Short mmCIF file of C-alpha atoms in Angstrom, two decimals:
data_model
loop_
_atom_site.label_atom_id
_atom_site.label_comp_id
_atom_site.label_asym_id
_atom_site.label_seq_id
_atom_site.Cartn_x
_atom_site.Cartn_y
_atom_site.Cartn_z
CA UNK A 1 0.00 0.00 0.00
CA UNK A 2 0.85 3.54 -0.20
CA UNK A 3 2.67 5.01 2.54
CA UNK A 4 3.19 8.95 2.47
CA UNK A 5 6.28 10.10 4.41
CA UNK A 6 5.97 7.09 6.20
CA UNK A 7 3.26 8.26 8.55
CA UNK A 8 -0.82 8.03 8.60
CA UNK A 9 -1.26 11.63 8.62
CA UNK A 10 -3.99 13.10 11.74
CA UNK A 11 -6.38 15.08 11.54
CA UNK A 12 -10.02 15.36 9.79
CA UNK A 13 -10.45 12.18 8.53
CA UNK A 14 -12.78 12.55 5.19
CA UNK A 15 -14.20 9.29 5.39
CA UNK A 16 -17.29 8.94 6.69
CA UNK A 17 -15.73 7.85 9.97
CA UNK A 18 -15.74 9.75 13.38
CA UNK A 19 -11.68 10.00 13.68
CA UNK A 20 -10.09 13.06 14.74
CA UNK A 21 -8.28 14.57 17.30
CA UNK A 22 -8.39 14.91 21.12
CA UNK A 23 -11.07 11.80 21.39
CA UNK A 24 -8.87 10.83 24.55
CA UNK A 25 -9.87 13.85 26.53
CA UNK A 26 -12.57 14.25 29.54
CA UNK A 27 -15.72 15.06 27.29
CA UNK A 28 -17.75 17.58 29.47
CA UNK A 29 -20.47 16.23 31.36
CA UNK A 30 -23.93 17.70 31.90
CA UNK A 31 -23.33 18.84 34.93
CA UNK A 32 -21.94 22.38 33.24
CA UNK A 33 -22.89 25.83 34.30
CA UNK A 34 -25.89 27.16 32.51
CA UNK A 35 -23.08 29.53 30.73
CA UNK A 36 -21.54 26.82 29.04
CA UNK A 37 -22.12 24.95 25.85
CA UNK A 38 -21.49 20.92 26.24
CA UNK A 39 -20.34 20.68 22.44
CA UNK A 40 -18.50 17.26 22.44
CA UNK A 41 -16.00 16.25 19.58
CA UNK A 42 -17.89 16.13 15.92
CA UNK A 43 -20.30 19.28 17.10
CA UNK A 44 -19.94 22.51 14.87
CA UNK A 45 -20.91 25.78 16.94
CA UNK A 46 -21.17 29.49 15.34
CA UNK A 47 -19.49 32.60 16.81
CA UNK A 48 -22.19 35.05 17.97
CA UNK A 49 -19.35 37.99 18.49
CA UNK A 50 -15.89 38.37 17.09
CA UNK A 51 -13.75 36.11 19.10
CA UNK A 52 -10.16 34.25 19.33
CA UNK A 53 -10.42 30.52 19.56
CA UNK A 54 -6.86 29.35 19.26
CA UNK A 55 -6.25 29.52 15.20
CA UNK A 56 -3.52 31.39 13.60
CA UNK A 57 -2.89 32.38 10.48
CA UNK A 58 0.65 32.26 8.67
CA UNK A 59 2.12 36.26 7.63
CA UNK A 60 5.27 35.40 5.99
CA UNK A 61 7.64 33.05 8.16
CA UNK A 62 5.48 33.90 11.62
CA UNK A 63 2.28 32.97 12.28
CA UNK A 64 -0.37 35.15 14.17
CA UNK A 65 -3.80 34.77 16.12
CA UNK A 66 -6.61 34.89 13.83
CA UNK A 67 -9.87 36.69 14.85
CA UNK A 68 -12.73 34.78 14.26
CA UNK A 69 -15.41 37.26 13.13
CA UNK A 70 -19.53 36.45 13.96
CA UNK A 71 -20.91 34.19 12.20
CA UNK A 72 -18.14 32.01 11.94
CA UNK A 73 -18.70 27.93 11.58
CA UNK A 74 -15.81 26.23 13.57
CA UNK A 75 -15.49 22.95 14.65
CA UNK A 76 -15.04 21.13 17.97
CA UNK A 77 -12.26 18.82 18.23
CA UNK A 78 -12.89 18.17 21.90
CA UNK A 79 -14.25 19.48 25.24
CA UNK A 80 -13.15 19.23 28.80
CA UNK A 81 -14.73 19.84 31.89
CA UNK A 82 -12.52 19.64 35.35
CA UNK A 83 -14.02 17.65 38.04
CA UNK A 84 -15.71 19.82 40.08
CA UNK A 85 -15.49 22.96 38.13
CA UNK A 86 -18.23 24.29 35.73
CA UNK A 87 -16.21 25.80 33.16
CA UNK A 88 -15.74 23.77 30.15
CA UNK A 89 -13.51 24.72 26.98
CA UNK A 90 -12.50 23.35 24.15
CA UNK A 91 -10.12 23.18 21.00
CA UNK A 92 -11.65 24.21 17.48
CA UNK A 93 -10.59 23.86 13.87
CA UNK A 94 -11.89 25.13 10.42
CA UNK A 95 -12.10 21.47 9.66
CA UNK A 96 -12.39 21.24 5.82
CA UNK A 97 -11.76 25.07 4.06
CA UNK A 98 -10.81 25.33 1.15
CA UNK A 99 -7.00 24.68 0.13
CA UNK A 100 -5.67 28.56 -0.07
CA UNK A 101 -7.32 28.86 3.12
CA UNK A 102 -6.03 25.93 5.21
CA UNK A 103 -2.01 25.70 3.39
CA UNK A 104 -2.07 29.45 5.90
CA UNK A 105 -3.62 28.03 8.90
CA UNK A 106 -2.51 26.51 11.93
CA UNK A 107 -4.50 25.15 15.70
CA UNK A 108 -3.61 25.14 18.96
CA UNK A 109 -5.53 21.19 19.90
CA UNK A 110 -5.26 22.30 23.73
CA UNK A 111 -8.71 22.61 25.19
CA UNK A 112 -8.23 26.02 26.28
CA UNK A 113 -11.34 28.41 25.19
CA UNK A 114 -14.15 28.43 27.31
CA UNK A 115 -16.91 27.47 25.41
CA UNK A 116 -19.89 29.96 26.94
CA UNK A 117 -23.12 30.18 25.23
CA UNK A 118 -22.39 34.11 25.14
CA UNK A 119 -19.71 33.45 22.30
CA UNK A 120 -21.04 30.36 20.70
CA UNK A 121 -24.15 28.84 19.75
CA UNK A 122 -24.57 24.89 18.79
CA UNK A 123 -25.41 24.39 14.81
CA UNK A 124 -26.27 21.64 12.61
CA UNK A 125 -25.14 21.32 9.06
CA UNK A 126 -27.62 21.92 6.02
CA UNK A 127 -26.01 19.81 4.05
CA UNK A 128 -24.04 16.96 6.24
CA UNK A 129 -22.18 15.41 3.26
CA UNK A 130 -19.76 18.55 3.53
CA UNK A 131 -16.10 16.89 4.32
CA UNK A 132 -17.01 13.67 3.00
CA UNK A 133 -14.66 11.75 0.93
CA UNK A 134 -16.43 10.82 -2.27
CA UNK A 135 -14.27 8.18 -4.22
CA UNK A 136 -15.02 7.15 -7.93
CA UNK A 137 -16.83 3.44 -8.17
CA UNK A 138 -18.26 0.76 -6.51
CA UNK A 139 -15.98 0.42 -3.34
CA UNK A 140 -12.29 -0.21 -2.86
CA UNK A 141 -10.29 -2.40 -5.13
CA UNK A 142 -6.72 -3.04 -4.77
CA UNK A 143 -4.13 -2.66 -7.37
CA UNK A 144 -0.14 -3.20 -7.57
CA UNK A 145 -0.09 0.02 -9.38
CA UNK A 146 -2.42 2.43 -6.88
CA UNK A 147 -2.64 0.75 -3.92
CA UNK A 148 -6.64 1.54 -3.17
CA UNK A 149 -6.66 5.14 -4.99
CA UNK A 150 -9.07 6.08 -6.76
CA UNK A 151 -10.41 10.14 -7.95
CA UNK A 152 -12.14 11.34 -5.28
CA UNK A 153 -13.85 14.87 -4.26
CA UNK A 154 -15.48 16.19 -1.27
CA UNK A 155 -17.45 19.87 -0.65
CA UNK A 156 -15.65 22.38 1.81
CA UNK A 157 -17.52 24.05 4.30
CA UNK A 158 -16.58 27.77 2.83
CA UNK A 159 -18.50 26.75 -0.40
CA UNK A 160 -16.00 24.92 -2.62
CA UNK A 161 -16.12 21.62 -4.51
CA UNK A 162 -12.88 20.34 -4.15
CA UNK A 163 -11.42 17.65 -7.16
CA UNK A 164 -8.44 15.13 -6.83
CA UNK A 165 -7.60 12.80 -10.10
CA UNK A 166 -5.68 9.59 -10.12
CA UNK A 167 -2.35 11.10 -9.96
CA UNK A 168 -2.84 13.30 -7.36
CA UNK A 169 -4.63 10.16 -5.08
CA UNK A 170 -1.68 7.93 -6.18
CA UNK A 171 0.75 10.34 -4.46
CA UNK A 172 -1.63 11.55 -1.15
CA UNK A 173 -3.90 8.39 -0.60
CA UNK A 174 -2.57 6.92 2.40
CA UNK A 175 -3.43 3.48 1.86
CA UNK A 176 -7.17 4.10 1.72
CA UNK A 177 -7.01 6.49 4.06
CA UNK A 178 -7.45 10.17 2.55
CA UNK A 179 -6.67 12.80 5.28
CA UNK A 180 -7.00 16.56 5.23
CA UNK A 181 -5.49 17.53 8.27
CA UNK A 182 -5.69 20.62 10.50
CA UNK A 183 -2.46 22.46 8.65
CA UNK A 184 -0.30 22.12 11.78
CA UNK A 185 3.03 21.29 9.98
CA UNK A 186 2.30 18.52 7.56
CA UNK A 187 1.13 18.29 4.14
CA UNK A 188 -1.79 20.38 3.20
CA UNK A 189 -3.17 18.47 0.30
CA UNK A 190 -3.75 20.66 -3.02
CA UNK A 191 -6.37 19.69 -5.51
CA UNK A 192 -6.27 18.91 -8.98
CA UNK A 193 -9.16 21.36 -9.36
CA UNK A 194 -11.68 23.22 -7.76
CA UNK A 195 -14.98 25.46 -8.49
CA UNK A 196 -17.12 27.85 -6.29
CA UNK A 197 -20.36 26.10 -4.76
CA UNK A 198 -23.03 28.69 -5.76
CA UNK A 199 -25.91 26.86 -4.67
CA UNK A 200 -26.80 24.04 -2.41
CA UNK A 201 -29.84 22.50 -1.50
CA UNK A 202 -30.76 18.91 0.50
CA UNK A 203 -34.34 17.10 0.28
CA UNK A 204 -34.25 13.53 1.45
CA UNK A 205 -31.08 11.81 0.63
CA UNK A 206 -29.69 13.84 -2.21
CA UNK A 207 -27.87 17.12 -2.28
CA UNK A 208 -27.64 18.90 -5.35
CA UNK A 209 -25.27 21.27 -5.71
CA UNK A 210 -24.48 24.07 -8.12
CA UNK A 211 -21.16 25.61 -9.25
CA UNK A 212 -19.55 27.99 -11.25
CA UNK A 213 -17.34 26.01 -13.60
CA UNK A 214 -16.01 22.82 -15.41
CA UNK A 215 -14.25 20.18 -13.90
CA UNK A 216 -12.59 17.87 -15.47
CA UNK A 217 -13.64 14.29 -13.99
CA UNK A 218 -16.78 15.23 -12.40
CA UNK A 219 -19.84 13.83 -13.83
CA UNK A 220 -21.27 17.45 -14.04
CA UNK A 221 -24.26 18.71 -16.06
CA UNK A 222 -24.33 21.82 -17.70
CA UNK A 223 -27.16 23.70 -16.98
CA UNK A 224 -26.10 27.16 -18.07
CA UNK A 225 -23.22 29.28 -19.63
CA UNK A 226 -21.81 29.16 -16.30
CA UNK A 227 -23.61 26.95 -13.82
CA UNK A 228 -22.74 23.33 -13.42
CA UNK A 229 -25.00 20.89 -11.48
CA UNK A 230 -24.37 17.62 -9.66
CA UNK A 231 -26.80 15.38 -7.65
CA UNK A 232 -25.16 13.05 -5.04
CA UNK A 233 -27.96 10.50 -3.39
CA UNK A 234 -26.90 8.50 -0.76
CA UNK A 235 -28.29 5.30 -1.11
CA UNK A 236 -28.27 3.77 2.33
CA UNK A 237 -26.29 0.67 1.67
CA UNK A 238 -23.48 -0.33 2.83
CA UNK A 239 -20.12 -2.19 0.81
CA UNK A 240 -17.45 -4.27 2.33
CA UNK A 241 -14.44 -6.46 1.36
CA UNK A 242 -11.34 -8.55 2.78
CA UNK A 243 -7.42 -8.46 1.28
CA UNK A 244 -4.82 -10.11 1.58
CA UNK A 245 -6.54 -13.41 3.14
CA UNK A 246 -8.35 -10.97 5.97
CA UNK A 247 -5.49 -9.23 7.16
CA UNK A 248 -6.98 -6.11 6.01
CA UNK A 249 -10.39 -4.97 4.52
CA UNK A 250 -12.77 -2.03 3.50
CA UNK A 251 -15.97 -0.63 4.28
CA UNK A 252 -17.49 2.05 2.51
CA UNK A 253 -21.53 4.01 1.83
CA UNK A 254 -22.67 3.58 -1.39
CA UNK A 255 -23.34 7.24 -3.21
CA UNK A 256 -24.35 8.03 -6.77
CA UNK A 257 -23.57 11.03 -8.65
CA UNK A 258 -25.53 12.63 -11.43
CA UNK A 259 -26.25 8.54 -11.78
CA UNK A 260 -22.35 7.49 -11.35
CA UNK A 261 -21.02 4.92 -8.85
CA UNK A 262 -19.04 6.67 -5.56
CA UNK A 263 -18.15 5.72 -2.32
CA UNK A 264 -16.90 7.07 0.88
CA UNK A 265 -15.43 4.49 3.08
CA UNK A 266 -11.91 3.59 4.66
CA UNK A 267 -8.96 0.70 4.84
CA UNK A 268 -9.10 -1.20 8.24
CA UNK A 269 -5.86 -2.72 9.27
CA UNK A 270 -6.76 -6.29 11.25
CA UNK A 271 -3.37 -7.08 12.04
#
């Protein structure tokens, strides 16, 4: 299999799998002040004032604390809560941005904002397929060549469809297991391509989404000089498979786009 730098990169893991960082930590309890939001790890919470929440943004060769303006969607990579105390903070991220945004981005994955209802507020996605790994096909299939890489794209939360061909998933797919991490140091990964969401909308299992231009390997429909269109339905079914007589395997949600066979799933090591 593939093995980039010689380490399974952390961070968000685009998979359709709840892996991520600070899952060892205390989660706060419900036993919290009335002040305090009990956002556990996987929540996503808005700024309701301009605030600092531990991200800083690269000027040059130095890096410097980034304020978070209102309305801001962050994410919460964990909560703690000391025993007997009320107060709980947390650690956030910008979990998947588009590239340009995250290559100048760093977090600080220390617990260490108090997360009070008078800066944040609790918020669901509108569209929850944002930061999922969508993979090209029926589920994962091993080759000499590729390893388990296959074209794959996923929708950022700042409004971007974001496009990676073969070539680009031969050299960052870690063995089946596509990362974006948080931009602390390691590789940010750059896409082949990418186009501006300009619409999205979600009704049952599909979200069809609109953007503003052509991408090459996207089963997109034109729809008007400028306006591309894809529909991805999630079809509720489930895919696995076994390598390598069972010493490793996948497992993967079965998608379609505009009527084409995707994916989002992960390797499992069993050794």
């Amino acid at each position: 299999m593939l093995n980039f730098k010689g380490t399974l990169l952390t961070g968000l893991l685009l998979a359709g799998a709840a892996v991520g960082m600070g899952m060892l930590t205390a989660p706060a309890t419900a036993q919290a002040s009335s002040k305090y939001l009990t956002a556990q790890y996987g929540s996503y919470v808005r700024a309701k004032r301009n605030v600092y929440v531990g991200i800083s943004q690269r000027h040059g060769h130095t890096y410097k604390p980034l304020l978070k303006k209102k309305g801001s969607l962050l994410f919460v990579t964990s909560s703690t809560q000391k025993f007997g105390s009320p107060v709980v903070k947390a650690s956030f991220t910008s979990r998947a941005v588009h590239y340009n945004r995250l290559k100048n981005l760093a977090f600080n994955m220390t617990d260490s904002v108090p997360l009070t209802k008078r800066n944040f507020k609790k918020v669901s996605l509108k569209a929850p397929i944002r930061g999922t790994i969508l993979r090209q096909g029926n589920g994962f299939k091993e080759t000499k060549k590729n390893g388990f890489a296959s074209p794959m794209f996923y929708l950022t939360l700042d409004n971007y469809i974001q496009y990676y061909n073969q070539a680009a998933m031969n050299k960052y797919d870690n063995g089946g297991v596509m990362s974006v991490n948080y931009g602390n140091s390691m590789e940010v990964y750059k896409p082949t391509a990418s186009a501006k969401m300009t619409k999205t909308t979600v009704k049952g299992n599909t979200t069809t989404v609109q953007y503003n231009k052509y991408v090459k390997g996207l089963p997109g429909k034109k729809i008007s000089a400028h306006t591309y269109q894809i529909k991805i339905t999630d079809l509720k079914t489930k895919g696995s498979k076994s390598f390598e007589d069972d010493y490793y395997g996948g497992t993967w949600n079965n998608y379609t786009v505009n009527g084409k066979s995707y994916f989002s799933g992960m390797i499992n090591d069993f050794g």
